[in-house]
PDB file of C-alpha atoms in Angstrom:
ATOM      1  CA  UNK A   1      -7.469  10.039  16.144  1.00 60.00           C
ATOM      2  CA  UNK A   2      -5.945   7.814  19.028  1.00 56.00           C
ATOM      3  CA  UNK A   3      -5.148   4.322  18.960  1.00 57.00           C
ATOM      4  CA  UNK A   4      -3.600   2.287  21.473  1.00 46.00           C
ATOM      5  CA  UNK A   5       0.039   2.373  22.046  1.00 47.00           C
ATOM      6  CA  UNK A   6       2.075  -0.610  21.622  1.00 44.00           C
ATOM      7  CA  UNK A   7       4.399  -2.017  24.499  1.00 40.00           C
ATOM      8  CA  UNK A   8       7.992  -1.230  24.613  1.00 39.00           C
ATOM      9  CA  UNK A   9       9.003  -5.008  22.404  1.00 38.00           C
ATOM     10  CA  UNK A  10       7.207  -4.159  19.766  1.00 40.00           C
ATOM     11  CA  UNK A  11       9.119  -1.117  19.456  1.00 40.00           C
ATOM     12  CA  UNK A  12      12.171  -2.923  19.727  1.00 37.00           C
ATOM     13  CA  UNK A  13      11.670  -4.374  16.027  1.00 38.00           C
ATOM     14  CA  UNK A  14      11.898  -1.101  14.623  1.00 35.00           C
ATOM     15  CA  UNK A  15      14.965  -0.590  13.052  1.00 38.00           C
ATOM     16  CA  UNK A  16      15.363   3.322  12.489  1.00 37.00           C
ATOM     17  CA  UNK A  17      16.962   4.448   9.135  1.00 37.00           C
ATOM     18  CA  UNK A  18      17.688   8.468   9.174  1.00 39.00           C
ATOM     19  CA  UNK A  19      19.983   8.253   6.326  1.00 40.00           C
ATOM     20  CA  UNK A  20      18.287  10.424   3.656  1.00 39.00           C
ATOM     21  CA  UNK A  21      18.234  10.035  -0.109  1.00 40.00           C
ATOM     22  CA  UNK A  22      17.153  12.767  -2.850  1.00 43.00           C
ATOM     23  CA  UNK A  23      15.822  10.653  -5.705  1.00 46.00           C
ATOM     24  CA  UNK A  24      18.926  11.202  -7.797  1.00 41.00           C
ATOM     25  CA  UNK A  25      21.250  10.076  -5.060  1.00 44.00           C
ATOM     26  CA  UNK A  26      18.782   7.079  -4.273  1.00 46.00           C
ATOM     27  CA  UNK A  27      18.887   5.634  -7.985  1.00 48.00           C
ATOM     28  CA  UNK A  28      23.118   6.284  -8.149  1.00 46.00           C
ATOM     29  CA  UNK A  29      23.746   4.352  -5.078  1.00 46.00           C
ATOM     30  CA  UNK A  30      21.438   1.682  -6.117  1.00 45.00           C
ATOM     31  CA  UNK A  31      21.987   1.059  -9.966  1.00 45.00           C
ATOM     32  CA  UNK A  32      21.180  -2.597  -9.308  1.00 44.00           C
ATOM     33  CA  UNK A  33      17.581  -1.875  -8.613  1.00 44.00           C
ATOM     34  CA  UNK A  34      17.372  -1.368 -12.426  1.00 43.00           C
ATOM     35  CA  UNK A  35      17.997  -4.653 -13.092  1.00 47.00           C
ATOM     36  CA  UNK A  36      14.156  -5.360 -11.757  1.00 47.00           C
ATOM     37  CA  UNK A  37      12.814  -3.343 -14.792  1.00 49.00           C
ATOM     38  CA  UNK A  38      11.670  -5.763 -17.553  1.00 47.00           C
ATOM     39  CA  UNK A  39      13.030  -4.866 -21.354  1.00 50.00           C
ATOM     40  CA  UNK A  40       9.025  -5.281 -21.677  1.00 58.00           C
ATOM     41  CA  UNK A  41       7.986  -3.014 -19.362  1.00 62.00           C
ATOM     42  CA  UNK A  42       4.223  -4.472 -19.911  1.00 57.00           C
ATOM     43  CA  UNK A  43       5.551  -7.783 -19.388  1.00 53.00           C
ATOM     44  CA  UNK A  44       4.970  -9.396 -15.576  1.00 46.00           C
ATOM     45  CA  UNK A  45       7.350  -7.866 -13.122  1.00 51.00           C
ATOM     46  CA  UNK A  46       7.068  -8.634  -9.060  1.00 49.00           C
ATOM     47  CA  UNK A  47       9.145  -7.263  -6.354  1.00 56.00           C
ATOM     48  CA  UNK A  48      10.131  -9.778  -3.300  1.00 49.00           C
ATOM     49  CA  UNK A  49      11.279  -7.863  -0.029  1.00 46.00           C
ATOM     50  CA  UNK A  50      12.954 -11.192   0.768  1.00 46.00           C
ATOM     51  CA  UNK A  51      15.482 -10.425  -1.956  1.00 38.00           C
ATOM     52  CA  UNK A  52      15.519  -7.060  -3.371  1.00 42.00           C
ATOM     53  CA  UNK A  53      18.311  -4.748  -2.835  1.00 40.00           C
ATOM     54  CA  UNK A  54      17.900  -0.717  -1.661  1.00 51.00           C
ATOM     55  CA  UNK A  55      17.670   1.141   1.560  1.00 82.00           C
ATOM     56  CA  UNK A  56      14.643  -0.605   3.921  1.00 91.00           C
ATOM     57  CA  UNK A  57      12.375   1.105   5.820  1.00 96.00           C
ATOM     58  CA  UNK A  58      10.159  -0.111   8.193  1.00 96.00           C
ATOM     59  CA  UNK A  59       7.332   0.507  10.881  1.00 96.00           C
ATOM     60  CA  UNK A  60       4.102  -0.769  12.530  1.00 96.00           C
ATOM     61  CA  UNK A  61       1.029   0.839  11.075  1.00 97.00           C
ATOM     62  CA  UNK A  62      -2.698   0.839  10.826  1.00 97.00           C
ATOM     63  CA  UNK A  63      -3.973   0.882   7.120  1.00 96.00           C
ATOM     64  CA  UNK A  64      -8.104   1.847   6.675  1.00 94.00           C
ATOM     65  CA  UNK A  65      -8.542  -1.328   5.058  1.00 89.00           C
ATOM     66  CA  UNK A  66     -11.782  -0.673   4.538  1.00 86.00           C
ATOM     67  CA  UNK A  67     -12.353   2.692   2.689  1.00 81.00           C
ATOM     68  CA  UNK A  68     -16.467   2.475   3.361  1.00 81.00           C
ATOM     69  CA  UNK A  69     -15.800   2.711   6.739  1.00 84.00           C
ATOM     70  CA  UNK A  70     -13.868   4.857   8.562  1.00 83.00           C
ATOM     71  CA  UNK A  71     -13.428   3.427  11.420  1.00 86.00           C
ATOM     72  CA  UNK A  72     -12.256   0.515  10.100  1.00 88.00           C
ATOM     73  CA  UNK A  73      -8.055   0.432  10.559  1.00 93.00           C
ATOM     74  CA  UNK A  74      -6.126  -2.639  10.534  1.00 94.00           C
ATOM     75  CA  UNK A  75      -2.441  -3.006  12.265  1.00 96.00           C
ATOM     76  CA  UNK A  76       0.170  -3.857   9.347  1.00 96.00           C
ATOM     77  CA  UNK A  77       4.064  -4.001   9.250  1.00 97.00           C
ATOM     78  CA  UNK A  78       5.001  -1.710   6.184  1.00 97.00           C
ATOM     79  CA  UNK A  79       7.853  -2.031   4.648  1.00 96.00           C
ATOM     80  CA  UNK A  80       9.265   0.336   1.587  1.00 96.00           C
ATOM     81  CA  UNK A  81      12.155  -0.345  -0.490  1.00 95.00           C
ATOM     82  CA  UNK A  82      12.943   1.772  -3.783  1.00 95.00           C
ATOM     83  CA  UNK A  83       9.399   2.646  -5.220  1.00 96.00           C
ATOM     84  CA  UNK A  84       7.554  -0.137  -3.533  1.00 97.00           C
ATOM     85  CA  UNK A  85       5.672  -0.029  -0.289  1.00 97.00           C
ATOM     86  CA  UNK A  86       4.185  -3.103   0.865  1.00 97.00           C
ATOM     87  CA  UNK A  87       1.932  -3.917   4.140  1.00 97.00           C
ATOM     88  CA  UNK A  88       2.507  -7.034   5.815  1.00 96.00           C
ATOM     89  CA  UNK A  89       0.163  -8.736   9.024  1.00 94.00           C
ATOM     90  CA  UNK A  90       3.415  -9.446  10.437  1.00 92.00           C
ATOM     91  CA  UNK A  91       7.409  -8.126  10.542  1.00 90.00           C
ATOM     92  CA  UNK A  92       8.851 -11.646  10.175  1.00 85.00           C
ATOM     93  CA  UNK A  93       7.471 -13.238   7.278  1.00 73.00           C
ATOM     94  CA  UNK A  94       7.345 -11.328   3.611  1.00 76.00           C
ATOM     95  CA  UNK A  95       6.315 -13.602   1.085  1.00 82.00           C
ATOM     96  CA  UNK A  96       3.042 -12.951   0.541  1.00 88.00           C
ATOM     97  CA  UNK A  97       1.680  -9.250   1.780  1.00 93.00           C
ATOM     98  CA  UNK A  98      -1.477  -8.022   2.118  1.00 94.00           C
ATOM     99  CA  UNK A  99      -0.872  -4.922  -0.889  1.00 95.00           C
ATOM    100  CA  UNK A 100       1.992  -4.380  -2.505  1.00 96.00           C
ATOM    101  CA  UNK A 101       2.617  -0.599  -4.893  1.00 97.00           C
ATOM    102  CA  UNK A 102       4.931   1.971  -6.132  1.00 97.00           C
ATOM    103  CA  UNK A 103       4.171   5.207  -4.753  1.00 98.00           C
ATOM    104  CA  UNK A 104       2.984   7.529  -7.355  1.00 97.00           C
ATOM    105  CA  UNK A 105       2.153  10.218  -4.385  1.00 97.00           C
ATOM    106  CA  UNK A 106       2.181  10.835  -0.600  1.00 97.00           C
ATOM    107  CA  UNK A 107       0.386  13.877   1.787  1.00 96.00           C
ATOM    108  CA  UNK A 108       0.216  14.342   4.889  1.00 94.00           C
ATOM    109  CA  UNK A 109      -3.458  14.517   6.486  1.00 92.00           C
ATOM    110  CA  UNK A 110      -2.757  14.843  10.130  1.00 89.00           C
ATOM    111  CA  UNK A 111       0.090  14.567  12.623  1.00 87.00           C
ATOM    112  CA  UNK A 112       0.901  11.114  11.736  1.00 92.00           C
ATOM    113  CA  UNK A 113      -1.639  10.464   8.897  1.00 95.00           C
ATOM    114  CA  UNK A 114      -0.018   9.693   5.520  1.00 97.00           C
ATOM    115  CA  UNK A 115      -2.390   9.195   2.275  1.00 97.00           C
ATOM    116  CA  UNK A 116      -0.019   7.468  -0.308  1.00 98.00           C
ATOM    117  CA  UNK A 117      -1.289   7.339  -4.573  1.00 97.00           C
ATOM    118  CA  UNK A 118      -0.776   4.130  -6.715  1.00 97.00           C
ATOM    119  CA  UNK A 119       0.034   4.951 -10.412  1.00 97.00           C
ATOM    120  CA  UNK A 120      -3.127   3.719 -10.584  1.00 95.00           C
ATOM    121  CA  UNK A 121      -4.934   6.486  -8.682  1.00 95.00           C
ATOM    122  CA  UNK A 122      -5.869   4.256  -5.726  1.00 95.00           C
ATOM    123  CA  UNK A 123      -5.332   5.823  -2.420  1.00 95.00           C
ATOM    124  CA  UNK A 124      -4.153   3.816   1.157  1.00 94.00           C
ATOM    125  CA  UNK A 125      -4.088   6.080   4.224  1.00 96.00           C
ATOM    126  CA  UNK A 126      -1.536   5.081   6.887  1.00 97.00           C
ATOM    127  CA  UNK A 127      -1.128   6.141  10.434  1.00 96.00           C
ATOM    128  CA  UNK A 128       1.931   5.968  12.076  1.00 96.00           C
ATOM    129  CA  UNK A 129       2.537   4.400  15.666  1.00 92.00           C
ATOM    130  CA  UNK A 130       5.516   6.958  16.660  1.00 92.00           C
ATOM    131  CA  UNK A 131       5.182  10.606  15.555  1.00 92.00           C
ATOM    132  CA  UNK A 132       8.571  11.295  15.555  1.00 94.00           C
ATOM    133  CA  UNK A 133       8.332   9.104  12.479  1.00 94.00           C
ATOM    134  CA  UNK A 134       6.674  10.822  10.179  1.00 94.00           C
ATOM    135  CA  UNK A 135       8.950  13.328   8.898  1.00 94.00           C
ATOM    136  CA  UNK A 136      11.002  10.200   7.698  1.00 95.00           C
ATOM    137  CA  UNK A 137       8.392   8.389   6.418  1.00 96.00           C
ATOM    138  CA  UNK A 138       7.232  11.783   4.394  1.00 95.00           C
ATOM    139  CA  UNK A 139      10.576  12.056   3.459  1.00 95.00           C
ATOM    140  CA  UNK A 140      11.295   8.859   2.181  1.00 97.00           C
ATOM    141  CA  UNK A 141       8.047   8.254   0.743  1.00 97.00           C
ATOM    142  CA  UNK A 142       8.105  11.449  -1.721  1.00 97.00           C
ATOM    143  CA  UNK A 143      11.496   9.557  -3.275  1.00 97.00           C
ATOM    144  CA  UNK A 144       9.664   6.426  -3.695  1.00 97.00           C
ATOM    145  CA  UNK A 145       6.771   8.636  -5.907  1.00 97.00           C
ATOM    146  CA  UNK A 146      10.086  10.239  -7.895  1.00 97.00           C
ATOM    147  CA  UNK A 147      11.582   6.733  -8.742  1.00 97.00           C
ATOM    148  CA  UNK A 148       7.966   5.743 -10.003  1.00 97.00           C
ATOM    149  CA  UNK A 149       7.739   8.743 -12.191  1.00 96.00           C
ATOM    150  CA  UNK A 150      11.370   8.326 -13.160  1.00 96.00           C
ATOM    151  CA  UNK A 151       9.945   4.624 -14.505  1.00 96.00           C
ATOM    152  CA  UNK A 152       7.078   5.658 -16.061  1.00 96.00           C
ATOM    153  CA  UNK A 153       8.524   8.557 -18.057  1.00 95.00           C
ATOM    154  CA  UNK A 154      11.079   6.606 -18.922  1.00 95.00           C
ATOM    155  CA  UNK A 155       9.031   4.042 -20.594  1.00 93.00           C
ATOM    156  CA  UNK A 156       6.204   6.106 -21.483  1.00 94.00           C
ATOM    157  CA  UNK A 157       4.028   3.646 -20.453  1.00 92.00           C
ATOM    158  CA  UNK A 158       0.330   4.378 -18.469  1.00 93.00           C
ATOM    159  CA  UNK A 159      -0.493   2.136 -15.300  1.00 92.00           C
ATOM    160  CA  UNK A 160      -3.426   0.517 -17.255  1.00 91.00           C
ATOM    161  CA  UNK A 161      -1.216  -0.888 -20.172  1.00 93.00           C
ATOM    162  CA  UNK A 162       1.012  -2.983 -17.264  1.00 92.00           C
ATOM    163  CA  UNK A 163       0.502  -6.365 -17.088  1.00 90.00           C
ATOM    164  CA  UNK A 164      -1.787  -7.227 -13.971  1.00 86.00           C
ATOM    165  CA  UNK A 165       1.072  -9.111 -11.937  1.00 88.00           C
ATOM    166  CA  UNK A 166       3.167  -5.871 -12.600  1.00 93.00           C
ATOM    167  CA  UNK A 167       5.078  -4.633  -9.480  1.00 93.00           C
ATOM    168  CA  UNK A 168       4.685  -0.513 -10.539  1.00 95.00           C
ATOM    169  CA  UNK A 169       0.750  -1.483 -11.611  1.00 93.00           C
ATOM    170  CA  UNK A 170       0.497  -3.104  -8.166  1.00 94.00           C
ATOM    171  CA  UNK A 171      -1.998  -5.499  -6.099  1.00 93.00           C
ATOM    172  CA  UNK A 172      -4.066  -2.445  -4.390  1.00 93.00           C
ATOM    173  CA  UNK A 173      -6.390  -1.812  -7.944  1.00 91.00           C
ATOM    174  CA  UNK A 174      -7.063  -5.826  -7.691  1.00 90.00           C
ATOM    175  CA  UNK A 175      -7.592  -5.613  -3.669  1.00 88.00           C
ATOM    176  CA  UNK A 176     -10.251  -2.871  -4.179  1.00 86.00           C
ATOM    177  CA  UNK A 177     -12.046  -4.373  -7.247  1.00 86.00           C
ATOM    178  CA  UNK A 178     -12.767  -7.670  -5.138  1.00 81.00           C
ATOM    179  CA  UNK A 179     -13.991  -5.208  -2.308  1.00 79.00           C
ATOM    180  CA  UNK A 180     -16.027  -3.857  -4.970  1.00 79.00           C
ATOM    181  CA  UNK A 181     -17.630  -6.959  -5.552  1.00 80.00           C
ATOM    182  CA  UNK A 182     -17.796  -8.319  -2.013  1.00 77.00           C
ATOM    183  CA  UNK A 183     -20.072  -4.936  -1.061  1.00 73.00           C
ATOM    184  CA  UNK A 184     -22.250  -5.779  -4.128  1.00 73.00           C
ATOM    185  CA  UNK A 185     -22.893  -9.675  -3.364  1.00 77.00           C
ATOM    186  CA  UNK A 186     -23.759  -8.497   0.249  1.00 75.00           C
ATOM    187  CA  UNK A 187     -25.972  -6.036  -0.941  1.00 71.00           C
ATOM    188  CA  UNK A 188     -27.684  -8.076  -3.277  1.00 82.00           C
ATOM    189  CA  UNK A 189     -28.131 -10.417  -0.772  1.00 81.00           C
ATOM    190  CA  UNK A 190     -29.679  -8.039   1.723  1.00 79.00           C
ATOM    191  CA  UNK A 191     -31.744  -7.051  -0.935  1.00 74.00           C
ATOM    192  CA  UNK A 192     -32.999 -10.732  -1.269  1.00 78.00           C
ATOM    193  CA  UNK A 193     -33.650 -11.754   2.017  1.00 80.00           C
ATOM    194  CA  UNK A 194     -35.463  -8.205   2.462  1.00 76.00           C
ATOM    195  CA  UNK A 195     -37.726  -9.203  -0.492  1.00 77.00           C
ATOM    196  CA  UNK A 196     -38.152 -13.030   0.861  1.00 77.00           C
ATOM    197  CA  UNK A 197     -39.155 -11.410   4.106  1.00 72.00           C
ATOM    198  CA  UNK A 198     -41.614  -9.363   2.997  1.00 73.00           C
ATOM    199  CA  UNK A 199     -43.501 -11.696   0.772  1.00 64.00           C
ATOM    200  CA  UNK A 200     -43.338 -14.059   4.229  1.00 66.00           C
ATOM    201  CA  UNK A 201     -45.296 -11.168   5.802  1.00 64.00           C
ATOM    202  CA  UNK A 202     -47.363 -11.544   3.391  1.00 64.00           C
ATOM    203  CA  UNK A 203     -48.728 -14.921   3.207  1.00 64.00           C
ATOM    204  CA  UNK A 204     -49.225 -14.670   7.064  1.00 64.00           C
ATOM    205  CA  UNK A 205     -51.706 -11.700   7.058  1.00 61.00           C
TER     206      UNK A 205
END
């Protein structure tokens, strides 16, 4: 798969991180990141990028937004932190991003082709702009899907029991539902006019 490489400024933003963390090293060097657990663990719980603490890592993507089509691959700024991996339409302003999840999983499916798991069982594929990249982003990604599981068998809690504004339930399950219904209004739709068109045809023979 080729896409289009991006001029030398955009590259500039990136910030490269090499430093390396094994899950248990991650979660002692940042013991503050507990603090974003709830006591309630099904209580609401959101992560802002603006404000949350952890080793940041950071590069321009495309995300198949669309998994019905697979040609379909929008350019997004992700941005992981802990657990949490979050695509953005731009690098500058985090407030409100397009998905936000804790890894539960990553693979590789190509050179620079990452699929990443919600705990949800939702999957986002992600293809990196620099190859050299993706050994990091592997790397970094398979600690973010041990912190999850750290949280969840710590709790003993299921994704579906969260509360639906929960950071480790995530905003991808809600993103695909309305998908969901979007293809079925447009199909019923089609379905409609196809009908209304062929009782037209009708009335004119």
């Amino acid at each position: 798969m080729k896409f289009p490489q991006e001029s030398s400024t955009q590259k500039d933003v990136i910030q490269p991180r090499e430093k390396s963390y094994s899950a248990y090293e991650y979660r002692s060097s940042h013991e503050d990141l507990t603090q974003r657990h709830s006591k309630n663990p099904r209580s609401s719980t959101t992560v802002s990028t603006e404000t949350s603490t952890g080793d940041r890592l950071a590069d321009w993507m495309y995300w198949q937004r669309d998994i019905a089509n697979k040609r379909c691959w929008t350019k997004v700024y992700a941005v992981i932190e802990a657990e949490f991996l979050q695509l953005h339409p731009c690098d500058r302003y985090f407030r409100n991003p397009l998905v936000q999840i804790a890894v539960a999983s990553v693979k590789s499916t190509g050179t620079q082709q990452l699929q990443i798991s919600d705990p949800n069982g939702e999957k986002l594929d992600l293809f990196l702009f620099y190859p050299e990249r993706a050994t990091l982003w592997s790397s970094r990604l398979h600690i973010a899907a041990s912190l999850t599981l750290d949280y969840f068998e710590a709790f003993s809690i299921r994704a579906c029991e969260l509360s639906r504004t929960s950071a480790y339930r995530g905003s991808l399950i809600t993103y695909r539902e309305e998908e969901k219904k979007m293809r079925k209004r447009e199909y019923i739709t089609n379905k409609l006019m196809d009908l209304l068109g062929c009782k037209r045809r009708s009335h004119a023979t």
